[in-house]
mmCIF file of C-alpha atoms in Angstrom:
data_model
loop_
_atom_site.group_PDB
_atom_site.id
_atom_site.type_symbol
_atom_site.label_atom_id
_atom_site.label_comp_id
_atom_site.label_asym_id
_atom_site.label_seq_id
_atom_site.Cartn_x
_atom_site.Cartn_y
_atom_site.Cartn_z
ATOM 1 C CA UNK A 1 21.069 86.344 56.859
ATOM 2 C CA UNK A 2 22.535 88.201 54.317
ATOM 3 C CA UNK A 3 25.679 87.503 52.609
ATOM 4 C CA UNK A 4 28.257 90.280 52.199
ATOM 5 C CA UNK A 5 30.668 90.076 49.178
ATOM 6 C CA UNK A 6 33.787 92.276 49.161
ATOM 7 C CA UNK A 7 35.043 93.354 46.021
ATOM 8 C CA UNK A 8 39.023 92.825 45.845
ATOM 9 C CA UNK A 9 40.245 96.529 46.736
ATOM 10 C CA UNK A 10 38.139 96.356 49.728
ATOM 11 C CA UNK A 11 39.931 92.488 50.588
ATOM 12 C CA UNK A 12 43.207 94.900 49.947
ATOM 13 C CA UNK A 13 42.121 97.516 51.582
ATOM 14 C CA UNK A 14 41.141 95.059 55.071
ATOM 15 C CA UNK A 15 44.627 93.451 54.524
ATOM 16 C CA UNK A 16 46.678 96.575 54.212
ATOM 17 C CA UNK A 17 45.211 98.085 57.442
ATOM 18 C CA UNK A 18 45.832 94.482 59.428
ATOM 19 C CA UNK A 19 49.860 94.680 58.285
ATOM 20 C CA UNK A 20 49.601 98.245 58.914
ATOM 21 C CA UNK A 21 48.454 97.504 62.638
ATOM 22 C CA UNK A 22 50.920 94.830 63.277
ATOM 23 C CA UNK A 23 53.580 96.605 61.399
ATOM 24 C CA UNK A 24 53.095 99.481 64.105
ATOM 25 C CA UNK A 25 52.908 96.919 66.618
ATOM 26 C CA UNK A 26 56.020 95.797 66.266
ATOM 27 C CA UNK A 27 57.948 99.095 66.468
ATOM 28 C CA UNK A 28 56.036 99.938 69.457
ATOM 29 C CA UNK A 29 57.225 97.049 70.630
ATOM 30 C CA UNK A 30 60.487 97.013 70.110
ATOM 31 C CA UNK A 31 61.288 100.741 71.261
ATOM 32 C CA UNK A 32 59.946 99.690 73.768
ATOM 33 C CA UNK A 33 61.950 96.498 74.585
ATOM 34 C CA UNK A 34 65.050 98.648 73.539
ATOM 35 C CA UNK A 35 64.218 101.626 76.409
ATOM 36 C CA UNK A 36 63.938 98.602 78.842
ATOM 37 C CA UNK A 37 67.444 97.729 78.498
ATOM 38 C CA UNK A 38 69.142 100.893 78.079
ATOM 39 C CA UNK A 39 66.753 101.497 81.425
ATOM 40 C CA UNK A 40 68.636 98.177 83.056
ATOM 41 C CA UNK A 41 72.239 98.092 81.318
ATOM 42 C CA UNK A 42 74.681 99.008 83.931
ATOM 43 C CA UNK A 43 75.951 102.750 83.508
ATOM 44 C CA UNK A 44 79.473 103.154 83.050
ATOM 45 C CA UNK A 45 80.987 105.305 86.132
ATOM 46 C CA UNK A 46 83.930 106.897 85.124
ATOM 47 C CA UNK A 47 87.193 106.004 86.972
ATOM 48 C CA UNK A 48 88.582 108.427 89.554
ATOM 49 C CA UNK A 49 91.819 108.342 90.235
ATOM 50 C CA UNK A 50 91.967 108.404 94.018
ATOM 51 C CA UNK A 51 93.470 111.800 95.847
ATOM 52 C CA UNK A 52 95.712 110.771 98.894
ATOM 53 C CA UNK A 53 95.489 113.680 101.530
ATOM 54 C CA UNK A 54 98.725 116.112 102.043
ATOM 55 C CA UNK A 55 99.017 114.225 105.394
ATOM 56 C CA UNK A 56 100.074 110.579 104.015
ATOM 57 C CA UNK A 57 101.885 111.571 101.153
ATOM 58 C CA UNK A 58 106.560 111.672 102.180
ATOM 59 C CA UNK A 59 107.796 114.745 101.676
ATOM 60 C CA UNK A 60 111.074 114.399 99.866
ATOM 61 C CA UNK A 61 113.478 117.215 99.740
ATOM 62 C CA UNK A 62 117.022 117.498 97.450
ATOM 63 C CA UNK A 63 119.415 119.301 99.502
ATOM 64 C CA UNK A 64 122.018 121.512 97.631
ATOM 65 C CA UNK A 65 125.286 119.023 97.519
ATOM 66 C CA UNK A 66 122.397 117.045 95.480
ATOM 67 C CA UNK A 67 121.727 114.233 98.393
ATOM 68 C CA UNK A 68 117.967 113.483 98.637
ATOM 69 C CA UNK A 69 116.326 113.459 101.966
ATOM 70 C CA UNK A 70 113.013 112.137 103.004
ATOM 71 C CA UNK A 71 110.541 112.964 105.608
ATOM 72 C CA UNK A 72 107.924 111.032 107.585
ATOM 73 C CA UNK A 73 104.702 111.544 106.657
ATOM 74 C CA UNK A 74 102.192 112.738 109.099
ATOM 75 C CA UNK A 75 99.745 109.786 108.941
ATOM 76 C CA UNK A 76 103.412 107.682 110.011
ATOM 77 C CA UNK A 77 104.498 110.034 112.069
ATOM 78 C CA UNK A 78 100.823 109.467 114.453
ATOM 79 C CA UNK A 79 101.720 105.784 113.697
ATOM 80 C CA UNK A 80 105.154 105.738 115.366
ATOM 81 C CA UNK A 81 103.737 107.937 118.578
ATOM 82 C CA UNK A 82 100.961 105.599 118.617
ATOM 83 C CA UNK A 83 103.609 102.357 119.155
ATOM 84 C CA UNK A 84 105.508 104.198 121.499
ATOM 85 C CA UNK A 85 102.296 105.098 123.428
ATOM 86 C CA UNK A 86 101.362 100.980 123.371
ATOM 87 C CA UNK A 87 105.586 100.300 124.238
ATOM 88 C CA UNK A 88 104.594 102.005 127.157
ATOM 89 C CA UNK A 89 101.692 100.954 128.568
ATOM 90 C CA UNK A 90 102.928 97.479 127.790
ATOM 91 C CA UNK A 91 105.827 98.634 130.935
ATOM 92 C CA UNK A 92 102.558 98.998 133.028
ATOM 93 C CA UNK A 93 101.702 95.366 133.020
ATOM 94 C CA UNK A 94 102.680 94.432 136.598
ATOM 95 C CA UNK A 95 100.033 96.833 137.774
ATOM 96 C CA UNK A 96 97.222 95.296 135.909
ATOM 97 C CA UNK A 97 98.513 92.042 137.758
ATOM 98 C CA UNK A 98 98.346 93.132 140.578
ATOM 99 C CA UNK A 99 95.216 94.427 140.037
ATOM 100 C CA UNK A 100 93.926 91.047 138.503
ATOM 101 C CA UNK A 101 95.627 89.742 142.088
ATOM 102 C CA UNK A 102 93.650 91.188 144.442
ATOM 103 C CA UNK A 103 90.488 90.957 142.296
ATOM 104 C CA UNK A 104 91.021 86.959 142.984
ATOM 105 C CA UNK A 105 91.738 87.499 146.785
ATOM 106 C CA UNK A 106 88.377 89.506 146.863
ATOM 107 C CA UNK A 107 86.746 86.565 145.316
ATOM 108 C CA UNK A 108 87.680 84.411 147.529
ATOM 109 C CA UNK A 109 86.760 86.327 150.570
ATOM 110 C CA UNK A 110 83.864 86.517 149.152
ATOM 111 C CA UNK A 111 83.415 82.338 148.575
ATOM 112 C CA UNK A 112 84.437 82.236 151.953
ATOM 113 C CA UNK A 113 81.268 84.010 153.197
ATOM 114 C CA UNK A 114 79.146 81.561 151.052
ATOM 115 C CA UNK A 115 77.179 79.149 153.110
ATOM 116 C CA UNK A 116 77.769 75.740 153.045
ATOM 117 C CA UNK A 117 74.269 75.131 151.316
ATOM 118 C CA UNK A 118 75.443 77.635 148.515
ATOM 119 C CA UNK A 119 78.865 75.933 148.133
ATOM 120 C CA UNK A 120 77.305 72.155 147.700
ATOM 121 C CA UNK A 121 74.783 73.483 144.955
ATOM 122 C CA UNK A 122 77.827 75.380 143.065
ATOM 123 C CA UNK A 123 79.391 71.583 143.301
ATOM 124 C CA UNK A 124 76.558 70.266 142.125
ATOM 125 C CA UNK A 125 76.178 72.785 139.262
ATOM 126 C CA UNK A 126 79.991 71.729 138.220
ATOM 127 C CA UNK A 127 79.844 68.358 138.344
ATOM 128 C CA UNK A 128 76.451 68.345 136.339
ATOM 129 C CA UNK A 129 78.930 70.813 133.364
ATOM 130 C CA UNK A 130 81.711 68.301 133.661
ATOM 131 C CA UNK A 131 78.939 65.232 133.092
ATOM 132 C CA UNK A 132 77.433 66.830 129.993
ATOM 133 C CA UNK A 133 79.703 66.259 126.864
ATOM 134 C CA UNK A 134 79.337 68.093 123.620
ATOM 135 C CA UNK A 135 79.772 64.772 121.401
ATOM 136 C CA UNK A 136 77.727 61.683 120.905
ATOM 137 C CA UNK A 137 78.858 58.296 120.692
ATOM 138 C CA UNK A 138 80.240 56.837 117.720
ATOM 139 C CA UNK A 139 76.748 56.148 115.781
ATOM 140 C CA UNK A 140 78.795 53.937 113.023
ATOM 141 C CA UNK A 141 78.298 50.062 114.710
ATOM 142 C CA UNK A 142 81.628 48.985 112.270
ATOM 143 C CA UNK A 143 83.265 51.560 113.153
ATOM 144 C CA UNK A 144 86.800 50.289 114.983
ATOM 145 C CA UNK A 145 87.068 53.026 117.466
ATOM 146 C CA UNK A 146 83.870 54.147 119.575
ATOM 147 C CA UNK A 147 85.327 57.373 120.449
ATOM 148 C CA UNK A 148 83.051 59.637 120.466
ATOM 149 C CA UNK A 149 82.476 62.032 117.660
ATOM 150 C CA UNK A 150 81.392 66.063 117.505
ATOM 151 C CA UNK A 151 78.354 67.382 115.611
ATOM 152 C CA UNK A 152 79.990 67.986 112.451
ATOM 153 C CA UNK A 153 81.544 64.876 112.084
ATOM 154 C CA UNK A 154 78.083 63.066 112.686
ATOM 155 C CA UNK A 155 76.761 65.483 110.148
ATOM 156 C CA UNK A 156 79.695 64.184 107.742
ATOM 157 C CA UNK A 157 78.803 60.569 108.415
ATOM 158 C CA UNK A 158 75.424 60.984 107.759
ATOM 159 C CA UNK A 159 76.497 63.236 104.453
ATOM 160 C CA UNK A 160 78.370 60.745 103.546
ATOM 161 C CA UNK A 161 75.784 57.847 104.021
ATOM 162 C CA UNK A 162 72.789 59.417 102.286
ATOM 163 C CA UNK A 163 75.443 60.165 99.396
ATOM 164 C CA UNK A 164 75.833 56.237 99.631
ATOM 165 C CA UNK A 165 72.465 54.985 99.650
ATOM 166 C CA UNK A 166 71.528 57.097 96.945
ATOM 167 C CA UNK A 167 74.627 55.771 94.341
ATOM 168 C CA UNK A 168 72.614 52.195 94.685
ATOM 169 C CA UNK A 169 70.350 50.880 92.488
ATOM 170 C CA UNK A 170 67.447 50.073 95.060
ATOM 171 C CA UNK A 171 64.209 51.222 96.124
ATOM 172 C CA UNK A 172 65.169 53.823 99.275
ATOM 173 C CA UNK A 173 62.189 55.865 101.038
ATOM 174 C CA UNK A 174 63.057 59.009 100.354
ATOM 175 C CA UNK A 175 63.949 60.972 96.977
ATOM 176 C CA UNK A 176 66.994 60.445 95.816
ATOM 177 C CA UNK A 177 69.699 63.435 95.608
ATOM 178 C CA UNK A 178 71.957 64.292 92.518
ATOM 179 C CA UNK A 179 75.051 64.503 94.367
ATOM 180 C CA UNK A 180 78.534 66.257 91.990
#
């Protein structure tokens, strides 16, 4: 193999071009990074003053002995009909009761028909509902009252007992939480 000695200008010359590369490098770079976060920077919208329509705006008139006087607006003008529209269909009630009246008597005819079969399986069907209970019993042995408790307060007690075991100092079989 030969050995290749390089004079001092061409050292200079090799070391020039390397700075020159990572010189360029870094602008590159940084233009770069620079167009990225104009790209992402939120844009500035420019605030618009909100135009109310003709129709919700009071009109307000000065009469000539200099007294002000001011009108509904349109917009509460179709709000006042509207209430007086509800006012009176409210007056209408005792038909929809009697409606909801003879709905019931229809039902009933109608239970009435039901065979006696049909009737003892719709018991059954009840008194199954009325056995089922949404709650569990109290799952706390200590606890003084054994009424029992809903799903979220079981999901409180056991909360609250994990939060327990993992304040102590002793070996537990699970991974302990970090609780704030």
């Amino acid at each position: 193999m030969k050995r290749v000695l390089l004079t001092s200008s061409q050292v200079s010359i090799i070391l020039t071009g390397i700075v020159t590369l990572f010189l360029s490098g870094y602008v590159i770079q940084q233009r770069t990074v620079n167009d990225l976060r104009e790209a992402i920077r939120p844009r500035a919208r420019p605030v618009m003053k909100p135009k109310l329509p003709e129709r919700f705006k009071a009109r307000i008139t000065e009469l000539d002995d200099g007294s002000i006087v001011f009108y509904e607006s349109e917009a509460d003008e179709e709000a006042r009909q509207q209430r007086q529209h509800i006012e009176i269909r409210e007056s209408t009630q005792g038909e929809r009761e009697a409606e909801a009246e003879e709905t019931r008597i229809n039902q009933e005819r109608e239970m009435q028909k039901a065979t006696q079969k049909q009737r003892q399986m719709l018991e059954d069907i009840q008194s199954k509902v009325a056995k089922q209970t949404w709650s569990v019993e109290n799952p706390d042995p200590w606890a003084k009252s054994k009424v029992p408790i809903d799903a979220v307060e079981r999901r409180q007690m056991i909360k609250d007992e994990l939060k327990r075991l993992s304040m102590s100092d002793g070996p537990v079989p699970w991974s302990k939480r970090i609780w704030s």
